[in-house]
XYZ file of C-alpha atoms in Angstrom:
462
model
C -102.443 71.338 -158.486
C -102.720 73.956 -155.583
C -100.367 72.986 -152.767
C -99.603 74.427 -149.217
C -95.709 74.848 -148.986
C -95.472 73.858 -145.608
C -97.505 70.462 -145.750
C -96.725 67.363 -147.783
C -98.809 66.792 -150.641
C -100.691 63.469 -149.334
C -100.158 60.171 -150.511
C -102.805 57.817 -150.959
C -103.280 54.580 -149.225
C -105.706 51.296 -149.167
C -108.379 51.986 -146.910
C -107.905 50.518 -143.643
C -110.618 47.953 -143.184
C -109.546 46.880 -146.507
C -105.846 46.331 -146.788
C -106.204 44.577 -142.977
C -107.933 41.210 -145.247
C -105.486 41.152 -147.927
C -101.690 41.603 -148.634
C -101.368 44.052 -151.474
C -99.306 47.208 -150.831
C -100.708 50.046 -148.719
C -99.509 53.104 -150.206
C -100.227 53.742 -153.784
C -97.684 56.161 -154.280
C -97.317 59.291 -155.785
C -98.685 60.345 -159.545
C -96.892 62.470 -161.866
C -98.363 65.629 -160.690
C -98.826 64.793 -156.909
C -94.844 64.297 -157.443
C -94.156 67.652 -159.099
C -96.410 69.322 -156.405
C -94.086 67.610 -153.369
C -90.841 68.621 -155.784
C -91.667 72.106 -155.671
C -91.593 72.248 -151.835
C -87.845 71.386 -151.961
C -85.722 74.561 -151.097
C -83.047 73.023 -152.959
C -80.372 73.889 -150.295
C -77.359 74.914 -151.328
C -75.549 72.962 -148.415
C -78.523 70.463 -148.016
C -78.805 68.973 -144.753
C -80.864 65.993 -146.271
C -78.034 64.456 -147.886
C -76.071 64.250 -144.669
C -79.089 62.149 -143.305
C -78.502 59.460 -146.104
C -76.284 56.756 -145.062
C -75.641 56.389 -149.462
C -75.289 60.235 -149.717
C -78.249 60.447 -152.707
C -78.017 63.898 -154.347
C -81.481 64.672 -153.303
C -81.929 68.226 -153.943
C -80.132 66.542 -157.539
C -83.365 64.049 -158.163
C -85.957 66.324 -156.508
C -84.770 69.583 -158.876
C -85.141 66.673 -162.189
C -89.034 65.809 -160.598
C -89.475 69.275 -160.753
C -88.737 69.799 -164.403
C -90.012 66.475 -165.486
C -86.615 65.036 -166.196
C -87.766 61.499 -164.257
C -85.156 59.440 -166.341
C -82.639 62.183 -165.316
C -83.782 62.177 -161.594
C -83.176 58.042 -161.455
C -79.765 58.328 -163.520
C -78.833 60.183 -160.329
C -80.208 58.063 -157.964
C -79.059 54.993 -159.069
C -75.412 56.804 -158.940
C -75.473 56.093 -155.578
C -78.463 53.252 -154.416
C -78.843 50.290 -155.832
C -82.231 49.634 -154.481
C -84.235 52.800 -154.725
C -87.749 51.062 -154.567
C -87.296 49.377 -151.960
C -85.397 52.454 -149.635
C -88.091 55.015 -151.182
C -90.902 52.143 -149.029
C -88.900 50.937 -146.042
C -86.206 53.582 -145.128
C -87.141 55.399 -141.589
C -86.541 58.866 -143.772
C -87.749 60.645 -141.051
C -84.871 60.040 -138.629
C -82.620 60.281 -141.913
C -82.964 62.575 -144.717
C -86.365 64.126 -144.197
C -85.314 64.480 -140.410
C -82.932 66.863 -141.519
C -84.727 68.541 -143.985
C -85.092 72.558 -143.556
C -88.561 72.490 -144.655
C -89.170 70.238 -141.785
C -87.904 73.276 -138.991
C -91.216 75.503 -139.632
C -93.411 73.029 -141.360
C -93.365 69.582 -142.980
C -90.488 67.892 -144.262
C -90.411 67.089 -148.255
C -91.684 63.338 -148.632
C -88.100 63.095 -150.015
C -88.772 58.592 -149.719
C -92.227 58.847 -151.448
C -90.226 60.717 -154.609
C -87.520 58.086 -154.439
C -90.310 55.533 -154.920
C -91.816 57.216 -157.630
C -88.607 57.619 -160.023
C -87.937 53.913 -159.186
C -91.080 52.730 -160.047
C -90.976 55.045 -162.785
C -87.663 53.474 -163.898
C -89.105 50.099 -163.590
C -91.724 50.977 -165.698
C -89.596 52.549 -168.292
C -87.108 49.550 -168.463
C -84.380 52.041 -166.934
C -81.364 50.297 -165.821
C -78.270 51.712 -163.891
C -74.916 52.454 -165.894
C -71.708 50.699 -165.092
C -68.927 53.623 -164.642
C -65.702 51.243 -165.930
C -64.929 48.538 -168.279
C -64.637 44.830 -167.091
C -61.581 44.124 -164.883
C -61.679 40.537 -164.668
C -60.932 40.673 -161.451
C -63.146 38.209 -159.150
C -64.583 39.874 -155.919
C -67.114 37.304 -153.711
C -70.013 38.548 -152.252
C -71.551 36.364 -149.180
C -75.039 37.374 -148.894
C -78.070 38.628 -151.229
C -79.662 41.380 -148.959
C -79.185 45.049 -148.802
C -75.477 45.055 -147.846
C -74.892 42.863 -150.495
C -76.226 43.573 -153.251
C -75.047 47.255 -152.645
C -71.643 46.258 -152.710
C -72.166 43.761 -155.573
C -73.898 46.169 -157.691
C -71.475 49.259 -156.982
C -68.083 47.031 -157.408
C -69.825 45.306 -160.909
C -69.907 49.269 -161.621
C -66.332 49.961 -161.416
C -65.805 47.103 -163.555
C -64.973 43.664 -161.132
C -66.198 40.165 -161.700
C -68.627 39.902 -159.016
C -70.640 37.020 -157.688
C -73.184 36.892 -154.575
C -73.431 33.446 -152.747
C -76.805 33.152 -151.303
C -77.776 30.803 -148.509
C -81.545 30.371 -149.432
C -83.077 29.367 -152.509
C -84.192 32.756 -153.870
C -82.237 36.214 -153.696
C -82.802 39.112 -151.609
C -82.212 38.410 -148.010
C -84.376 40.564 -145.783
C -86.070 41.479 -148.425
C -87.796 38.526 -149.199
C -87.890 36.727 -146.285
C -88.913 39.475 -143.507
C -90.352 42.267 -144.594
C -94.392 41.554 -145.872
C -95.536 42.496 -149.335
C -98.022 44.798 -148.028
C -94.601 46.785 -147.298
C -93.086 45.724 -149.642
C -94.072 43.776 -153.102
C -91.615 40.761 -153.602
C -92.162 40.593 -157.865
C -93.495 44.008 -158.539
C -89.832 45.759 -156.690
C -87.682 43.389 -155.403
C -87.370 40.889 -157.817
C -86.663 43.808 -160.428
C -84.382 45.870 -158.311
C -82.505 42.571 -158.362
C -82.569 42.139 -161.902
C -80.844 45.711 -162.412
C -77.896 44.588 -160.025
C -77.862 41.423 -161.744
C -77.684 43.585 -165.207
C -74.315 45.223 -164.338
C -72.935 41.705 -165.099
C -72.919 40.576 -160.881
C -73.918 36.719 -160.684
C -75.874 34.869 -158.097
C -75.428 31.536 -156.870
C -78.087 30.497 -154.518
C -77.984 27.445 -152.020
C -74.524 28.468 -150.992
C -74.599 28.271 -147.137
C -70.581 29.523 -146.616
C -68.813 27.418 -143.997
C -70.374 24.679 -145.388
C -70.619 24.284 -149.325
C -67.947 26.207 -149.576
C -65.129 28.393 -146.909
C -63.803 31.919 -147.545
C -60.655 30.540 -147.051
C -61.377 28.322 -150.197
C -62.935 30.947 -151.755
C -59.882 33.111 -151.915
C -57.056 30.258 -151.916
C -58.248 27.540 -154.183
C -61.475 29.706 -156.673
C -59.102 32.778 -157.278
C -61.426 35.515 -155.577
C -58.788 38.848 -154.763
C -61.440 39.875 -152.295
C -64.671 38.969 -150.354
C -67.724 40.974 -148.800
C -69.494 39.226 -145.378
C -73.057 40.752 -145.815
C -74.818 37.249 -144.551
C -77.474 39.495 -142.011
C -78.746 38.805 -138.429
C -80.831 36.037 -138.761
C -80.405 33.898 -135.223
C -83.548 34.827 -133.229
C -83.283 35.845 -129.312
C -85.235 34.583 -126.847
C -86.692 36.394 -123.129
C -85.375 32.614 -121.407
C -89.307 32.653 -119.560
C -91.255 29.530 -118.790
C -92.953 28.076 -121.920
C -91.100 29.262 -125.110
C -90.511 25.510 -126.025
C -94.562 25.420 -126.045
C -96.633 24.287 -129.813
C -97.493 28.060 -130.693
C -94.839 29.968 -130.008
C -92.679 31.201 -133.446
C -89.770 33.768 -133.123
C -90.806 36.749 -135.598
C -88.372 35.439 -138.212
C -89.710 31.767 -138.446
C -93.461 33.239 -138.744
C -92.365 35.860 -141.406
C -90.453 33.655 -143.382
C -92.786 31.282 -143.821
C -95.631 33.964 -144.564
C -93.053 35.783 -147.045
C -90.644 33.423 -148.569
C -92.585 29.974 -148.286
C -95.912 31.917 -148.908
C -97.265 29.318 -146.045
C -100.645 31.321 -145.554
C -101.710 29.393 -148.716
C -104.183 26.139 -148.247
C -102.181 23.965 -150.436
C -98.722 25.150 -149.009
C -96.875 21.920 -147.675
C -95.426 23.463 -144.974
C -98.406 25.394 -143.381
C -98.737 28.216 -140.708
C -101.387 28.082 -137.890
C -104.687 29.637 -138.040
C -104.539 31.465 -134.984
C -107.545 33.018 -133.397
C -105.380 35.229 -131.094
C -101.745 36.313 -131.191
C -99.342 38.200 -128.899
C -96.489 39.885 -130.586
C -93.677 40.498 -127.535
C -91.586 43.442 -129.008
C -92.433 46.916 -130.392
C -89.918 47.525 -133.595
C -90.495 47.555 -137.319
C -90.449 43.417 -137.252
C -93.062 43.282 -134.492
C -95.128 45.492 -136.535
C -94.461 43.255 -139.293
C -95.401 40.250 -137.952
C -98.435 42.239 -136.294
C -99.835 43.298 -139.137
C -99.492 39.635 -140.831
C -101.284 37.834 -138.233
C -103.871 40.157 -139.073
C -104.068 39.510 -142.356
C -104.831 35.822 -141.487
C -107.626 36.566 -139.166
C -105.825 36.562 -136.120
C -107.083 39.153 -133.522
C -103.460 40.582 -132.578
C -102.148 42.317 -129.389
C -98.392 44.062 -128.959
C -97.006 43.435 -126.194
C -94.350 46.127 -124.980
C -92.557 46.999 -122.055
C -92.039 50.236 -122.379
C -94.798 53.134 -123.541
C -95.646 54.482 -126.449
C -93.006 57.298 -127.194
C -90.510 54.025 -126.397
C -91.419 52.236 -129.670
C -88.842 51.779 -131.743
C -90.699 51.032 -134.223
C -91.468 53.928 -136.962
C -94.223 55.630 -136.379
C -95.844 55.287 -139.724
C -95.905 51.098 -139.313
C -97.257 52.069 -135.667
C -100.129 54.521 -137.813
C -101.000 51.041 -139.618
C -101.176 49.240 -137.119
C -103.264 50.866 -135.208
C -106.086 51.970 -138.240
C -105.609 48.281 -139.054
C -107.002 47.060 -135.481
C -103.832 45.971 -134.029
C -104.169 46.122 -130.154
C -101.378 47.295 -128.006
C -100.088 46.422 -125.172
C -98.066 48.665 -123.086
C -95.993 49.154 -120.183
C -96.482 45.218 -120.458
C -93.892 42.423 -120.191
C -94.707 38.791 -120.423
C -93.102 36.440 -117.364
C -94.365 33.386 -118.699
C -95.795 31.280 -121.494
C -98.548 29.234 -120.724
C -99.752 25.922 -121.962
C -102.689 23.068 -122.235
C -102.176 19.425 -121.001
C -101.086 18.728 -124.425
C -98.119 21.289 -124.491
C -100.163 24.454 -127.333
C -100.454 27.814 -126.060
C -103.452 28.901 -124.425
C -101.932 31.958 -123.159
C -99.592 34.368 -121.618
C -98.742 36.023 -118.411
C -97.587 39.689 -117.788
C -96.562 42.112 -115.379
C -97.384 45.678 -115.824
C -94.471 48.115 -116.109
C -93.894 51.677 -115.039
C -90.325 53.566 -116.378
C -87.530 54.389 -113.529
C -84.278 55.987 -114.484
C -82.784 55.893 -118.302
C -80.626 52.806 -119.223
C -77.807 52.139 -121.024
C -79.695 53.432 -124.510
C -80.872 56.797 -122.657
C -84.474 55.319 -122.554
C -86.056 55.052 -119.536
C -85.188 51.885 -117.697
C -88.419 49.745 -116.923
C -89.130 48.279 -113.945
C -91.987 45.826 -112.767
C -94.985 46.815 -110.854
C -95.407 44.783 -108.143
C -98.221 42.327 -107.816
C -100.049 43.222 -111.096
C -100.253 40.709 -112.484
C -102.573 38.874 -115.316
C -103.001 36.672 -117.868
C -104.433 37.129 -121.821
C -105.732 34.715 -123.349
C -103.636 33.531 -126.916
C -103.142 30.433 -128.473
C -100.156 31.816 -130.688
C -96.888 33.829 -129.219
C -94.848 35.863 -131.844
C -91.263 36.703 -130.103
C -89.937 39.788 -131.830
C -86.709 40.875 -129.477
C -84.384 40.839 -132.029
C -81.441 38.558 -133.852
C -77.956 38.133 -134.009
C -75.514 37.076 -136.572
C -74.871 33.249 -137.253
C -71.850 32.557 -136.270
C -70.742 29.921 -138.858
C -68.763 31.955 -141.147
C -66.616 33.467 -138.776
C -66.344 29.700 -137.086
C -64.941 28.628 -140.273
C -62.834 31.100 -141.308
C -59.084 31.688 -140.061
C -58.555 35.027 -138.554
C -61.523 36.336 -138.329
C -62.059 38.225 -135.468
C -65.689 38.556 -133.421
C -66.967 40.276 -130.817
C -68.696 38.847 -127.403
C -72.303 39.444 -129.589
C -70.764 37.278 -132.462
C -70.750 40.556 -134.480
C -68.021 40.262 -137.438
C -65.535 43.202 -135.831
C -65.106 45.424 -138.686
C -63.300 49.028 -139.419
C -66.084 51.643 -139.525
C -66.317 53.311 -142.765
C -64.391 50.517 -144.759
C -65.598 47.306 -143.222
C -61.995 46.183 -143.411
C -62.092 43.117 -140.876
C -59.086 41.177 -139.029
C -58.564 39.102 -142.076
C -56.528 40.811 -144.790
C -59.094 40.798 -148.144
C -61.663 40.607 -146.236
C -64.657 43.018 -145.350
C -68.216 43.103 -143.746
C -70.555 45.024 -143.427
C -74.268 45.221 -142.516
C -76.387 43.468 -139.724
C -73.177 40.823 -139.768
C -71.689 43.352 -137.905
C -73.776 46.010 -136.456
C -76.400 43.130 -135.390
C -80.138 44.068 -136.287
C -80.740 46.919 -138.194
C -82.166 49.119 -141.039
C -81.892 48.354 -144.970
C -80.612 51.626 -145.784
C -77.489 51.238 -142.933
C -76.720 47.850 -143.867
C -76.455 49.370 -147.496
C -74.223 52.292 -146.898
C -71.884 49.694 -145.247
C -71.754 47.897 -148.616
C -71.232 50.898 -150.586
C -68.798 51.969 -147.883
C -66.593 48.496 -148.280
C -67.175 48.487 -152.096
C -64.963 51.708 -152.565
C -62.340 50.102 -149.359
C -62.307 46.440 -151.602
C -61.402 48.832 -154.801
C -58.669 50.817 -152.820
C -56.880 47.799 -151.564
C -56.987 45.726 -155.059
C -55.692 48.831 -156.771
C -53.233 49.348 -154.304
């Protein structure tokens, strides 16, 4: 396969007109070959920048240099040294603020597609039956887990490694957090990758008790002084929606972006005989421009739903990365920007019939370094929706920390934790994740697990 050195070797993708009418996954991924061809662009630095872009410190020249020589099984032993979720990082991970960002092939030409090879030794892996190896013998030594998504089941799968007895209490029903619940399967499928990347955590002996909701089946406090548990790990998310406080957010049509995905993901409510249904909607405005706008974008569009973002700021503002925004746009979505909604408006029997905005032009940077927006006055106008998809973010619930003595919080109701251990003000305990941080990515709320899995070993040891 001939390959130019300085360009990735392209990956191939549903067409757009299709994948915009269905929800299987959008990229394909890479073939044998097509993966060898990307390997062999790797310089295979010596003192390799990409690794100090991973928040779980992969040995990526390690896996790439195994693609290379067709050593897959090799490639994922090494992987799975260090993730415990490499399908789903290798599809979700912004890589190219992370590893690939700092990638020296990127400086004069293209960065390796270092995510699109992690995908393709996981799904290789999964393929093959390939499991991860546990590095100790069983400790018996209990270790609690509060939480089933990234964070968790990082920490869960890397303490089960070194040996502890580990269960995960999950609030919901079914495992995986984020995972499951937020991000769509045309991102990312929910049987085909989750469900097994699960299974392999679950295979290094870690248990999983679901409809658990701590602080109210069951306390840390209890947890640690009446069910024996030398330690516990707080990786419960961000999963209280924010609202902009404007006229008409109580109205019949409007969803915050986690309500609408998780009943498209979890409670697979697009489906006629679903008993809890979602609304056909003939027109939708998203109000947000991040990865979970995009998200719930995208599935409106899927469901026949002509779909506009609407964001404050411009283009090079969107937080969002920019191959989601690539989708988006081949898939139709319409944006909005330099727009901010001011109010929510409504029939005479309290639905949505649309929303009003205020153009935007950027002033001064704010607190972020972005520039600051600021309203233009007396432009006005209205766009006509019957559906409005809030997507500005979450915060922690704050029932855990409620219910549990000495455990300290900030003024966000962010679980205060020591960075780099997730040690928190209650002795045994650690957190990590969204919990603290607030919303985030999957691959930062999993190198704070991995982070407090080696601080829980140090202070049980010691």
């Amino acid at each position: 396969m001939e390959i130019d050195v300085m360009k990735k070797v392209p990956v191939r993708e549903q067409e757009a007109k299709v994948r915009a009418t269905n929800f299987e996954e959008v990229c394909y991924g890479y073939t044998l070959e097509e993966a060898q061809a990307e390997a062999s662009r790797c310089l295979n630095c010596k003192n390799a920048q990409c690794m100090k872009g991973c928040p779980v410190s992969i040995d990526i020249p390690g896996f790439i240099q195994q693609i290379k020589e067709g050593n897959i099984e090799e490639a994922y032993n090494i992987i799975s040294k260090s993730s415990a979720l490499p399908a789903v990082c290798g599809r979700v991970c912004p890589q190219e603020t992370q590893c690939e960002g700092k990638c020296v092939r990127g400086i004069k030409g293209e960065a390796v597609s270092i995510g699109k090879l992690e995908r393709f030794v996981a799904d290789y892996a999964m393929e093959h039956g390939l499991k991860p190896k546990k590095e100790a013998p069983d400790n018996g030594i209990k270790v609690a887990v509060i939480g089933s998504g990234p964070s968790g089941l990082t920490c869960a799968g890397d303490l089960a490694k070194l040996g502890y007895d580990v269960t995960i209490f999950e609030a919901l029903h079914q495992a995986g957090g984020v995972l499951v619940y937020g991000i769509p399967e045309f991102r990312l499928p929910k049987e085909r990758v989750v469900a097994k990347e699960i299974e392999n955590v679950k295979a290094l002996g870690v248990k999983i008790e679901t409809n658990v909701v701590v602080g109210r089946s069951v306390t840390i406090d209890e947890l640690m002084e009446k069910e024996g548990f030398r330690a516990v790990f707080i990786g419960s998310g961000a999963g209280l929606p924010r609202f902009m406080n404007i006229p008409g957010e109580t109205l019949n049509g409007v969803f915050s972006a986690n309500e609408y995905l998780t009943r498209s993901n979890l409670m697979k409510s697009f489906r006629e005989e679903s008993p809890t249904p979602i609304m056909k909607s003939k027109k939708v405005a998203v109000v947000g421009g991040g990865n979970v706008a995009m998200d719930a974008a995208r599935t409106a569009l899927r469901l026949g739903a002509e779909v506009h973002i609407v964001y404050r700021r411009g283009e090079e503002e969107l937080p969002a990365r920019v191959e989601e925004v690539h989708h988006a746009k081949e898939e139709g979505i319409i944006f909005d920007l330099l727009t901010n909604p001011t109010e929510i408006l409504g029939d005479e029997k309290g639905w949505v019939k649309g929303i009003r905005c205020v153009k935007m032009e950027l002033g001064e940077p704010d607190e972020s370094g972005r520039r600051s927006p600021q309203p233009v006055e007396g432009s006005e106008f209205d766009i006509d929706v019957d559906t409005v998809i809030m997507s500005l973010g979450t915060s922690p619930n704050p029932l855990i920390s409620m219910t549990t003595k000495g455990l300290d919080t900030n003024k966000r109701k962010c679980i205060v934790a020591e960075e780099n251990t997730g040690k928190t003000s209650r002795e045994g305990v650690y957190a990590g994740g969204d919990a603290v941080t607030g919303a985030a990515t999957v691959i930062l709320a999993m190198g704070a697990g991995k982070e407090a899995a080696k601080a829980i070993d140090e202070f049980i040891k010691g």
